[in-house]
């Protein structure tokens, strides 16, 4: 079924679309067009953002009319229908073929690529090349104010200007005046199989009935205009044989039913329907006047501001059977509440039900963090319990929050339909996410609600709940994911040696704020609510020895850099108020050897590094690591904690401890070590071991053999032997982590050094095409280049990468970035034609001279 819809909301992954007769559906991000889906797949495969790929938010706006095709209709557990749509031209224009295309036709199209003189448009017709000249798009581009170019994936109303080669080539226009003036005519030879919603036609009234009008159009078609889509100003004045302008709303080829609208907002293609102000949503109207009653559908009302509204039968009374038609005669007045707005019907949707009028909440926007709400148990799931707060509003009570104590069998306490009183922990209207708690201590608390770090003033006392109890103390969480640390010495006035034996996950606690740094989202708390000395006095009264607080391998801590040394960083652990010192070796700043030096170079004393892992405690020095591969291995329990746990064939993640002429020693978390002999180091022949590995390098090793008597382990580091089987997933994960770190380095570079140079380094990525100026040729045959976008950088191309290019100082040339060495501010480029051709369609960065 084909429908004309109006975009209601734009999210990252879907478009919410208003449909005729109060319905709504959604278009997934994968149902835009083939070209857009390919770019999405490419971005996922490459693990980096594509320059030409724009989000739905960048291309679509609420209020825009779009042609849709229904792909599926599903019913949820509560009986609500979920309508899945597509705006892909191949599905919307499925009934069209090349021979049917004629000048003047109005079609939907999606931008598929940008060319020198215009755009290729996907109109979904096989074998047809649709081109939109740039001059025919300028008027539209200026009007929508979304940049100087159309974007791949952007939906357009296109008028066919010219048809060539029997429909194999068509020229289009999106000029707003041409689109608005378009009219479907008999000359365009529309058929029921290719008729499209959104077409404006001249129609002749055949019959006028209470529920609508029957019309004929385009000589051979008949259609229906229901009562909601008659022009409100003329609804009582239609007569047989009257000629009117109408817009096709929906086409159902199988049942041959065509529905149309006579509302003015739809009679100019490219226009937008009227919208409701945000203030009116949820408003209670004391007196609304009945205009008409339809016993099969509902009633139309006139509101206090003169606008029309519709109430479905189920919203006129508690049950359909209790509705008395005589009570809804024209002129009768009722109190109602606006519960929705149908963009496609240009009507408010209202309810006369007492419980709706008096309801505390109608939409997620009405709910605020900390509110106490009433609801009914909807369902019990392994992750928690769903609670229905109102029609269309459901929240989740996580398992931890079902009671003040952890419930092993919640189904014995709660039944579907039970009424419960909850408190809102978190509410995100954009994502329709609502997290609730049933803990009585929180629901009944009279203490202030802590929902943002700015409100966490020293001395504030409030309720929270424990999410983690470890050797270092407790992590306490509040509302909106605000959380803070209670250090070990603030747990009680009496020493507590094992916090995990005193406090448990989910336990409601009363805490006092000691210190808060809102910008860093750092919060220091105390369970000692009385006789608390000031933080400065406390440090003087209870000085700590450096290593008094013990940590477990795998624990994540936040640290502050105290001093940069040649071999690493001296840091203090913030969870212990900076009293515990530790060290991050330079090789443990990253899994990638090249990034280790870069990060060391960019980081500064005073910087805070979050989520660093406790690795070992050698002597008096705590060793920490930022290696993501090691952290993942420990957190996912892919480690051995002692020699007795090692088994032949295991794949373990570790790091190079030492490189010797005869092999490489590898150390794993928890201190187990092994040797990879020279013959098992690489799939290639190894002459010098130092050419293949460096100390600190992250490796995945396979256990080849175990000597229990001598406590020795032999390892294999060959890539061919050390894959888990899903090499593509492994490579993707590594690439994702690499690009994440490179983004972090670029951000650090922006802060460090000359702004212009930092900006240049941040914008240059491998594969980028540049316009450079040749400067000089060196003795080794390599060449130097310059350009305003590489100011302050050394740009070089080796003799090989000059290709067949003759170097003439001062001459402009295209070049492709091969590698950027941010540490030395050097950029390596290539002028070889075969590489440049692969990137020919990419936007060239023009550098001023």
Tab-separated table of C-alpha atoms in Angstrom, residues 38 106 203 208 212 283 351 379 431 462 480 483 497 595 616 630 706 712 748 764 772:
chain	number	residue	atom	x	y	z
A	38	UNK	CA	25.699	1.044	0.804
A	106	UNK	CA	5.936	14.441	-10.299
A	203	UNK	CA	-11.456	15.754	-9.641
A	208	UNK	CA	-21.856	13.478	-1.481
A	212	UNK	CA	-17.371	11.674	2.657
A	283	UNK	CA	-3.999	21.028	27.194
A	351	UNK	CA	-10.291	12.411	24.659
A	379	UNK	CA	5.313	-7.894	32.306
A	431	UNK	CA	14.688	7.730	23.137
A	462	UNK	CA	20.716	12.648	50.105
A	480	UNK	CA	20.218	10.503	35.764
A	483	UNK	CA	27.496	8.659	40.587
A	497	UNK	CA	38.842	-3.880	56.061
A	595	UNK	CA	50.342	5.493	19.424
A	616	UNK	CA	50.407	-5.486	39.017
A	630	UNK	CA	44.407	-6.482	28.056
A	706	UNK	CA	53.681	-26.803	29.041
A	712	UNK	CA	57.793	-23.256	31.588
A	748	UNK	CA	45.010	16.424	22.337
A	764	UNK	CA	44.830	15.106	7.403
A	772	UNK	CA	49.810	20.916	-3.371
